[in-house]
Short mmCIF file of C-alpha atoms in Angstrom, two decimals:
data_model
loop_
_atom_site.label_atom_id
_atom_site.label_comp_id
_atom_site.label_asym_id
_atom_site.label_seq_id
_atom_site.Cartn_x
_atom_site.Cartn_y
_atom_site.Cartn_z
CA MET Q 78 96.53 83.59 77.32
CA LYS Q 79 100.16 84.74 77.31
CA PRO Q 80 102.45 83.19 73.98
CA ARG Q 81 104.03 79.92 75.04
CA SER Q 82 107.60 81.14 75.09
CA GLN Q 83 106.34 84.07 77.41
CA ARG Q 84 105.21 81.49 79.90
CA ILE Q 85 108.11 79.15 79.65
CA ALA Q 86 110.66 82.07 80.06
CA GLY Q 87 108.38 83.03 83.15
CA GLY Q 88 108.55 79.72 84.46
CA LEU Q 89 112.39 79.45 83.99
CA ALA Q 90 112.74 82.93 85.75
CA VAL Q 91 110.95 81.81 88.80
CA VAL Q 92 112.84 78.68 89.43
CA LEU Q 93 116.12 80.40 88.78
CA SER Q 94 115.28 83.24 91.06
CA VAL Q 95 114.50 80.66 93.77
CA LEU Q 96 117.69 79.35 93.28
CA ALA Q 97 119.44 82.41 93.46
CA TYR Q 98 117.83 83.56 96.68
CA ALA Q 99 118.16 80.23 98.20
CA ALA Q 100 121.87 80.22 97.40
CA LEU Q 101 122.16 84.05 98.70
CA ALA Q 102 120.37 82.92 101.93
CA TYR Q 103 121.98 79.65 102.57
CA ALA Q 104 125.37 79.51 100.88
CA THR Q 105 127.02 82.65 100.24
CA PRO Q 106 129.47 84.68 102.69
CA ARG Q 107 129.36 88.46 102.30
CA ALA Q 108 133.01 88.32 101.80
CA HIS Q 109 132.63 85.84 98.58
CA PHE Q 110 132.10 88.79 96.20
CA LEU Q 111 132.11 87.02 92.81
CA GLN Q 112 129.69 84.38 93.98
CA VAL Q 113 127.40 87.40 95.25
CA LEU Q 114 127.77 89.09 91.94
CA VAL Q 115 126.88 85.98 89.81
CA LEU Q 116 123.80 85.49 91.91
CA LEU Q 117 122.63 89.21 91.62
CA ILE Q 118 123.18 89.07 88.24
CA VAL Q 119 120.85 86.03 87.97
CA ALA Q 120 118.26 87.52 90.10
CA PHE Q 121 118.26 90.62 88.43
CA GLY Q 122 118.15 89.31 85.00
CA CYS Q 123 115.48 86.90 86.27
CA TYR Q 124 113.41 90.27 87.44
CA ALA Q 125 113.73 91.95 83.96
CA THR Q 126 112.41 88.53 82.49
CA LEU Q 127 109.47 88.57 84.91
CA LEU Q 128 108.64 92.31 84.14
CA ALA Q 129 109.04 91.79 80.38
CA CYS Q 130 106.62 88.63 80.42
CA GLN Q 131 103.72 90.69 82.11
CA LEU Q 132 103.34 88.08 84.68
CA PRO Q 133 99.61 87.87 85.47
CA LEU Q 134 99.27 90.23 88.89
CA ARG Q 135 97.98 87.31 91.13
CA THR Q 136 100.58 84.87 90.01
CA GLY Q 137 103.16 87.97 90.56
CA LEU Q 138 101.99 88.37 94.09
CA LEU Q 139 102.27 84.61 94.86
CA VAL Q 140 105.54 84.59 93.45
CA ALA Q 141 106.69 87.79 95.58
CA LEU Q 142 105.51 85.88 98.52
CA VAL Q 143 107.52 82.66 97.86
CA PHE Q 144 110.68 84.79 97.27
CA ARG Q 145 110.51 86.31 100.84
CA LEU Q 146 109.33 83.03 102.53
CA LEU Q 147 112.64 81.36 101.21
CA TRP Q 148 114.61 83.75 103.82
CA LEU Q 149 112.55 82.91 106.84
CA PRO Q 150 114.95 80.22 108.54
CA ALA Q 151 118.18 82.05 107.64
CA LEU Q 152 120.26 84.16 109.71
CA PRO Q 153 121.33 87.51 107.44
CA THR Q 154 124.09 86.48 105.52
CA LEU Q 155 124.89 90.16 103.66
CA SER Q 156 124.19 92.08 106.70
CA ASP Q 157 125.54 92.17 110.42
CA ASP Q 158 123.34 94.71 111.70
CA TYR Q 159 120.98 92.26 113.27
CA TYR Q 160 123.84 91.62 116.27
CA ARG Q 161 122.87 95.07 117.21
CA PHE Q 162 119.30 94.47 116.71
CA HIS Q 163 119.47 91.73 119.42
CA TRP Q 164 121.82 93.76 121.63
CA ASP Q 165 119.22 96.82 121.91
CA GLY Q 166 116.63 94.47 122.30
CA LEU Q 167 117.88 92.34 125.17
CA LEU Q 168 118.41 95.91 126.79
CA VAL Q 169 114.95 96.92 126.16
CA ALA Q 170 113.85 93.55 127.34
CA SER Q 171 115.54 93.94 130.43
CA GLY Q 172 114.17 97.54 131.15
CA GLN Q 173 117.39 99.23 129.96
CA ASN Q 174 117.52 102.22 127.62
CA PRO Q 175 119.19 101.46 124.27
CA PHE Q 176 120.00 105.32 123.70
CA ARG Q 177 121.71 105.75 127.30
CA TYR Q 178 124.85 103.88 126.92
CA ARG Q 179 127.28 102.91 124.10
CA PRO Q 180 128.08 98.96 124.10
CA ASP Q 181 131.70 99.42 125.18
CA GLU Q 182 130.62 101.38 128.15
CA LEU Q 183 127.62 99.17 129.07
CA LEU Q 184 129.66 95.95 128.86
CA PRO Q 185 132.06 96.34 131.70
CA ALA Q 186 129.09 97.75 133.81
CA THR Q 187 126.23 95.48 133.67
CA ASN Q 188 125.91 94.69 137.11
CA SER Q 189 122.30 96.09 137.31
CA LEU Q 190 121.49 93.15 134.90
CA GLN Q 191 120.93 89.78 135.79
CA SER Q 192 123.41 87.24 135.24
CA THR Q 193 121.91 85.98 132.24
CA ASP Q 194 121.43 89.09 130.61
CA ASN Q 195 125.30 89.64 131.13
CA GLN Q 196 126.19 86.22 129.50
CA ARG Q 197 123.90 87.11 126.43
CA LEU Q 198 125.21 90.66 125.91
CA ALA Q 199 129.20 89.61 126.24
CA ALA Q 200 128.19 86.77 123.92
CA ILE Q 201 126.90 89.39 121.36
CA TYR Q 202 129.47 92.45 121.84
CA PRO Q 203 132.45 90.67 119.72
CA ARG Q 204 130.04 90.38 116.93
CA LEU Q 205 128.79 93.83 116.80
CA ASN Q 206 129.94 96.25 114.02
CA SER Q 207 129.44 99.32 115.81
CA PRO Q 208 130.28 98.99 119.47
CA HIS Q 209 131.72 102.34 120.07
CA TYR Q 210 128.48 104.41 118.99
CA TYR Q 211 125.40 104.92 120.76
CA SER Q 212 122.26 103.06 119.04
CA VAL Q 213 120.89 105.16 115.88
CA TYR Q 214 117.79 102.82 115.82
CA PRO Q 215 114.55 105.02 116.74
CA PRO Q 216 111.69 103.77 119.09
CA VAL Q 217 109.39 101.78 116.57
CA CYS Q 218 112.73 99.45 115.89
CA GLN Q 219 113.46 99.24 119.38
CA MET Q 220 109.61 98.17 120.32
CA VAL Q 221 110.52 95.53 117.64
CA PHE Q 222 113.71 94.45 118.74
CA GLY Q 223 112.39 94.34 122.19
CA GLY Q 224 109.56 92.39 121.63
CA ALA Q 225 111.72 89.74 119.60
CA ALA Q 226 114.27 89.80 122.67
CA VAL Q 227 111.49 89.06 125.13
CA ILE Q 228 110.08 86.37 123.37
CA PHE Q 229 113.32 84.65 122.43
CA PRO Q 230 115.90 86.32 124.73
CA GLY Q 231 118.81 83.47 124.45
CA ASN Q 232 117.77 82.33 120.62
CA GLU Q 233 119.10 84.62 118.22
CA ARG Q 234 117.80 82.65 115.26
CA GLY Q 235 114.30 82.90 116.99
CA ALA Q 236 114.65 86.92 117.41
CA VAL Q 237 115.69 87.61 113.96
CA LEU Q 238 112.59 85.22 112.70
CA LEU Q 239 110.18 87.08 114.70
CA MET Q 240 111.72 90.34 113.36
CA ARG Q 241 111.54 89.10 110.00
CA LEU Q 242 107.78 88.07 110.27
CA VAL Q 243 107.19 91.85 111.27
CA LEU Q 244 108.70 93.17 108.16
CA LEU Q 245 107.01 90.25 106.06
CA ALA Q 246 103.83 91.81 107.60
CA ALA Q 247 104.66 95.18 106.63
CA GLU Q 248 105.79 94.34 102.97
CA ALA Q 249 102.12 92.19 102.90
CA CYS Q 250 100.40 95.71 103.99
CA THR Q 251 102.59 97.49 101.13
CA ALA Q 252 101.16 95.24 98.86
CA GLY Q 253 98.01 96.17 99.50
CA LEU Q 254 98.62 99.91 99.53
CA LEU Q 255 100.52 99.83 96.25
CA LEU Q 256 97.28 98.30 94.63
CA ARG Q 257 94.83 100.82 96.19
CA LEU Q 258 97.30 103.68 95.30
CA LEU Q 259 97.85 102.76 91.63
CA ALA Q 260 94.21 102.32 91.28
CA HIS Q 261 93.66 106.01 92.64
CA TYR Q 262 96.26 107.08 90.77
CA GLY Q 263 94.69 105.25 87.75
CA PHE Q 264 98.09 103.43 86.99
CA PRO Q 265 98.06 99.46 85.90
CA ALA Q 266 97.99 97.40 89.03
CA GLN Q 267 100.82 95.30 87.34
CA ARG Q 268 103.14 98.24 88.49
CA ALA Q 269 103.20 96.82 91.95
CA LEU Q 270 105.13 94.19 90.86
CA TRP Q 271 107.94 96.49 89.97
CA TYR Q 272 108.75 96.82 93.54
CA LEU Q 273 107.50 93.42 95.02
CA LEU Q 274 109.89 91.46 92.60
CA ASN Q 275 112.59 93.81 92.62
CA PRO Q 276 115.62 91.62 94.21
CA LEU Q 277 116.98 94.82 96.13
CA VAL Q 278 113.68 94.88 97.74
CA VAL Q 279 113.34 91.18 98.42
CA ILE Q 280 117.22 90.60 99.53
CA GLU Q 281 117.53 93.67 101.68
CA LEU Q 282 114.24 93.99 103.58
CA VAL Q 283 112.93 90.49 104.59
CA GLY Q 284 116.46 88.85 103.86
CA ASN Q 285 118.64 91.06 105.29
CA LEU Q 286 116.29 92.44 107.77
CA HIS Q 287 116.28 96.22 107.42
CA PHE Q 288 113.34 98.26 108.44
CA GLU Q 289 112.96 100.59 105.56
CA ALA Q 290 109.91 97.71 104.90
CA LEU Q 291 108.02 99.38 108.00
CA VAL Q 292 109.15 103.05 107.21
CA ILE Q 293 107.77 102.51 103.23
CA CYS Q 294 104.66 100.73 104.47
CA PHE Q 295 103.83 103.65 107.08
CA PHE Q 296 104.71 106.31 104.34
CA LEU Q 297 102.63 104.55 101.66
CA LEU Q 298 99.85 104.61 104.68
CA ALA Q 299 100.23 108.40 105.13
CA VAL Q 300 99.43 108.79 101.75
CA TRP Q 301 96.69 106.70 101.33
CA LEU Q 302 94.78 108.26 104.27
CA LEU Q 303 95.94 111.87 103.09
CA VAL Q 304 94.20 111.22 99.62
CA ARG Q 305 91.46 109.90 101.48
CA GLY Q 306 90.86 113.06 103.18
CA ARG Q 307 91.71 111.97 106.88
CA TRP Q 308 94.80 114.07 107.10
CA GLN Q 309 94.92 113.58 111.08
CA TRP Q 310 95.37 110.19 110.76
CA SER Q 311 98.00 110.51 108.25
CA ALA Q 312 100.01 112.73 110.12
CA ALA Q 313 100.10 110.32 113.03
CA VAL Q 314 101.41 107.33 110.58
CA LEU Q 315 103.97 109.44 109.23
CA GLY Q 316 105.01 110.04 112.91
CA LEU Q 317 105.05 106.36 112.94
CA ALA Q 318 107.33 106.33 109.90
CA ALA Q 319 109.55 108.79 111.26
CA ALA Q 320 109.97 106.75 114.79
CA THR Q 321 111.17 104.27 112.65
CA LYS Q 322 113.62 106.06 110.47
CA LEU Q 323 113.71 109.97 110.73
CA LEU Q 324 114.19 110.29 106.81
CA PRO Q 325 110.57 110.73 106.27
CA LEU Q 326 110.64 114.22 107.97
CA LEU Q 327 112.80 115.39 105.18
CA LEU Q 328 109.38 115.10 103.03
CA LEU Q 329 107.19 117.21 105.21
CA PRO Q 330 107.96 120.49 103.42
CA LEU Q 331 106.26 119.09 100.21
CA LEU Q 332 102.70 118.94 102.17
CA GLY Q 333 102.71 122.93 102.76
CA ARG Q 334 100.99 124.06 99.51
CA ARG Q 335 99.34 120.78 99.19
CA LEU Q 336 97.52 121.11 102.33
CA GLY Q 337 97.22 124.91 102.94
CA TRP Q 338 99.74 126.43 105.45
CA ARG Q 339 96.93 126.37 108.33
CA ARG Q 340 96.45 122.90 107.98
CA PHE Q 341 99.96 121.95 107.05
CA TRP Q 342 101.11 123.46 110.31
CA ARG Q 343 98.73 121.12 112.43
CA TYR Q 344 99.74 118.15 110.37
CA VAL Q 345 103.28 119.19 111.52
CA LEU Q 346 102.44 119.22 115.29
CA LEU Q 347 100.42 116.31 115.02
CA THR Q 348 103.08 114.22 113.41
CA GLY Q 349 105.82 116.04 115.92
CA ALA Q 350 103.30 115.07 118.80
CA THR Q 351 103.35 111.10 117.64
CA LEU Q 352 107.13 111.01 117.50
CA LEU Q 353 107.79 112.63 120.95
CA VAL Q 354 104.89 110.21 122.25
CA LEU Q 355 106.82 107.35 121.21
CA PHE Q 356 110.22 108.44 122.23
CA ALA Q 357 108.64 109.44 125.74
CA PRO Q 358 109.61 105.68 127.10
CA PHE Q 359 113.00 106.21 126.25
CA PHE Q 360 113.41 109.76 127.29
CA SER Q 361 116.83 110.65 129.54
CA SER Q 362 118.57 113.79 130.37
CA ASP Q 363 121.04 112.68 127.81
CA LEU Q 364 119.04 111.28 125.03
CA LEU Q 365 119.14 114.29 122.85
CA GLU Q 366 123.01 114.34 123.26
CA HIS Q 367 123.43 111.15 122.30
CA LEU Q 368 121.14 111.26 119.16
CA ALA Q 369 123.11 114.24 118.20
CA ARG Q 370 126.43 112.57 118.60
CA SER Q 371 125.17 109.71 116.49
CA LEU Q 372 123.89 112.00 113.67
CA GLY Q 373 126.97 113.91 114.02
CA LEU Q 374 129.17 110.77 113.35
CA TYR Q 375 126.75 109.66 110.29
CA PHE Q 376 127.40 113.64 108.54
CA HIS Q 377 131.11 114.24 109.94
CA ASN Q 378 132.63 110.78 109.74
CA PHE Q 379 130.90 108.03 107.88
CA GLU Q 380 131.32 107.63 104.20
CA PHE Q 381 130.21 104.50 101.64
CA ASN Q 382 129.43 104.25 98.10
CA ALA Q 383 128.90 107.95 97.88
CA SER Q 384 128.66 110.01 94.52
CA LEU Q 385 129.58 113.60 94.65
CA TYR Q 386 131.17 113.58 98.03
CA TYR Q 387 133.77 111.21 96.64
CA LEU Q 388 134.42 114.20 93.92
CA LEU Q 389 134.66 116.69 96.55
CA ARG Q 390 137.02 114.51 98.69
CA PRO Q 391 139.99 114.83 96.85
CA ILE Q 392 139.40 118.62 96.54
CA GLY Q 393 139.66 118.65 100.41
CA TYR Q 394 143.04 116.54 100.72
CA TRP Q 395 144.79 118.75 97.92
CA LEU Q 396 144.00 121.86 99.64
CA THR Q 397 144.55 120.95 103.11
CA GLY Q 398 146.29 117.74 103.02
CA TYR Q 399 143.46 115.58 104.87
CA ASN Q 400 140.01 114.21 104.61
CA GLN Q 401 137.50 117.31 105.02
CA ILE Q 402 134.29 115.06 105.46
CA ALA Q 403 133.79 116.90 108.53
CA TYR Q 404 132.87 119.95 106.52
CA ILE Q 405 131.78 118.54 103.40
CA GLY Q 406 129.26 115.87 104.81
CA PRO Q 407 127.47 118.74 106.91
CA GLY Q 408 127.79 121.36 104.16
CA LEU Q 409 125.90 118.66 101.75
CA ALA Q 410 123.46 117.87 104.15
CA VAL Q 411 122.30 121.95 104.26
CA LEU Q 412 122.70 121.90 100.57
CA THR Q 413 120.17 118.77 100.40
CA ALA Q 414 117.75 120.74 102.92
CA VAL Q 415 117.87 124.07 100.99
CA GLY Q 416 117.53 122.46 97.86
CA GLY Q 417 114.26 120.45 99.19
CA LEU Q 418 112.78 123.70 100.63
CA LEU Q 419 113.72 125.58 97.28
CA TYR Q 420 111.99 122.71 95.27
CA ALA Q 421 108.65 122.86 97.65
CA TRP Q 422 108.47 126.50 97.03
CA ARG Q 423 108.93 126.54 93.37
CA GLU Q 424 106.91 123.43 92.32
CA LYS Q 425 104.69 123.74 89.57
CA ASN Q 426 101.00 122.62 90.63
CA PRO Q 427 101.49 120.89 93.56
CA THR Q 428 98.71 118.26 94.05
CA LEU Q 429 98.54 115.05 95.93
CA PHE Q 430 98.60 113.27 92.67
CA SER Q 431 102.26 114.27 91.97
CA LEU Q 432 103.22 113.87 95.62
CA PRO Q 433 105.14 110.76 95.00
CA ASN Q 434 106.70 112.01 92.01
CA ALA Q 435 108.03 114.90 94.18
CA CYS Q 436 109.03 112.52 96.97
CA LEU Q 437 111.23 110.60 94.63
CA LEU Q 438 112.95 113.63 93.55
CA ILE Q 439 113.73 114.83 97.08
CA LEU Q 440 115.00 111.66 98.28
CA THR Q 441 117.26 111.18 95.18
CA LEU Q 442 118.89 114.52 95.94
CA TYR Q 443 119.31 113.46 99.18
CA TYR Q 444 120.97 110.35 98.35
CA LEU Q 445 122.97 111.93 95.54
CA LEU Q 446 124.33 114.39 98.20
CA ALA Q 447 124.94 111.87 100.82
CA THR Q 448 128.25 110.60 101.99
CA ILE Q 449 126.72 107.19 103.10
CA VAL Q 450 124.24 105.30 100.39
CA HIS Q 451 124.06 101.67 101.61
CA PRO Q 452 121.87 99.60 99.14
CA TRP Q 453 118.87 99.18 101.28
CA TYR Q 454 118.35 103.02 101.59
CA LEU Q 455 117.21 103.04 97.98
CA THR Q 456 114.09 100.74 98.39
CA PRO Q 457 111.86 103.77 99.25
CA LEU Q 458 113.22 105.05 95.81
CA VAL Q 459 112.06 101.83 94.25
CA ALA Q 460 108.58 102.21 95.83
CA LEU Q 461 107.83 105.57 95.00
CA SER Q 462 109.32 105.24 91.12
CA VAL Q 463 105.76 102.99 90.83
CA PHE Q 464 103.99 106.13 90.65
CA THR Q 465 106.03 107.98 88.28
CA ARG Q 466 107.44 107.92 84.72
CA TYR Q 467 111.13 107.53 86.12
CA ARG Q 468 113.02 104.02 85.95
CA TYR Q 469 116.09 105.28 87.05
CA ALA Q 470 115.54 104.03 90.41
CA LEU Q 471 114.71 100.65 89.38
CA VAL Q 472 118.39 100.78 87.52
CA TRP Q 473 119.91 101.96 90.84
CA SER Q 474 118.47 99.00 92.58
CA ALA Q 475 120.62 96.77 90.80
CA MET Q 476 123.97 98.95 90.27
CA ALA Q 477 123.90 99.63 94.15
CA MET Q 478 124.31 95.87 94.72
CA LEU Q 479 128.22 96.68 93.55
CA SER Q 480 129.09 98.30 96.97
CA TYR Q 481 129.14 94.92 98.15
CA ALA Q 482 132.56 94.53 96.52
CA THR Q 483 133.67 96.40 99.66
CA TYR Q 484 133.46 93.57 102.09
CA GLN Q 485 135.67 91.50 100.07
CA THR Q 486 138.57 92.20 102.91
CA SER Q 487 138.33 92.95 106.47
CA ALA Q 488 139.64 96.20 105.84
CA TYR Q 489 136.17 96.91 103.96
CA THR Q 490 138.26 98.94 101.11
CA GLU Q 491 135.75 100.55 98.42
CA ASN Q 492 136.54 99.84 94.60
CA LEU Q 493 135.70 103.40 93.42
CA GLY Q 494 135.72 102.11 90.02
CA LEU Q 495 132.58 100.05 90.70
CA VAL Q 496 131.57 103.12 92.67
CA ALA Q 497 131.96 105.29 89.37
CA LEU Q 498 130.29 102.64 86.91
CA GLU Q 499 127.33 102.57 89.40
CA TYR Q 500 126.56 106.34 89.23
CA ALA Q 501 127.89 106.66 85.43
CA VAL Q 502 124.79 104.37 84.62
CA VAL Q 503 122.38 105.65 86.92
CA LEU Q 504 122.80 109.31 85.91
CA SER Q 505 122.84 108.38 82.38
CA VAL Q 506 119.26 106.48 82.65
CA TRP Q 507 118.07 109.35 84.92
CA VAL Q 508 119.12 111.64 82.04
CA TYR Q 509 117.28 109.49 79.57
CA ASP Q 510 114.08 109.47 81.78
CA VAL Q 511 114.08 113.36 82.00
CA ARG Q 512 114.52 113.65 78.12
CA ARG Q 513 112.08 110.87 76.68
CA PRO Q 514 108.68 112.15 76.11
CA GLN Q 515 106.07 111.72 78.41
CA PRO Q 516 103.42 108.92 77.77
CA LEU Q 517 99.87 110.21 77.12
CA THR Q 518 98.39 107.58 79.26
CA ASN Q 519 99.29 106.35 82.80
CA SER Q 520 100.44 102.96 81.27
#
């Protein structure tokens, strides 16, 4: 039995969290940053309180479910990506290839679609945040988008609800996988709540409808199958993860020395074959060209909440008089790839036990060198940190939410002071994590 004060603090933290999430879901426009910030401070303060109170596992799992169910009837308020999800879904539902045309190319030439589809696309088009770019969402996402559009073709809220239920199911599977993997690795089951109660995870995945929830679920399932000796199934599931977001492919080199090179190449082939099968329904002569253009824009043009890149950007201006992102972005991407390969090659005693730790460090390197770091990108770090001694990902999950200050105006101007504060705090905690003595047990 916990002390009475802890039970009271825990109960109060749950109530305040519910109120904060309800306000974020139903009464907080993204442009109202001060309100967003206050509610986030409340949510993360309650999160810290719940972890400090050592909430019983069953209670914590129930609370985590309640936090997510709060968002079910709501439209995302902190993200407008769901308009593109519905756009792509309507194309898939009508037999069109969402990778083939940009919205600004397709809208004037929709004679091949039925008139009702024309009207629905025309209604969504003004709200798209990227009408001049090809779709960047891989096949698993497109299948979910399409399924939602088939069932709710003219009901935006219904389509969002269905997609949110898919992500909620993925989060439920993630909870089970976390508990199984924690038991396998010898960690306390209570650590699952570090991820499941984390406000960034709650708000950005089920709340704001980001598909990292599926990536995390598939990746943890791939790891679970791997530790169970079912590497063929693991390879196929990792292919599913990569067909949701391509990022898990970055972690493949870590398996080379763990599986042995002969098995590793078979693993890579199975993962690649799964990816090809899932992309097959969307194949066209210009698919690779359009995907390459989308990735090129990501590395050559886009910037948001970056760290090292923002230190290099003024040097480019000083040397040439204009932004050198077209060179700095790809250069940092190459540096990430080289760093990941070197780490995989030089890693000491690589085992399946140390795999989550290695994945955490590689993804951390990727985000520190990236030109774009949206808050929801960090949710895999929160999941992986559960299996490690590092706590900086939990701190980063809170600090990254400062980036919502960008949306206070229609110009989307970043507050570089807040960006500097974010990374100063995160790197300080990372240094502390590295320097503090390792515990003798997996507590």
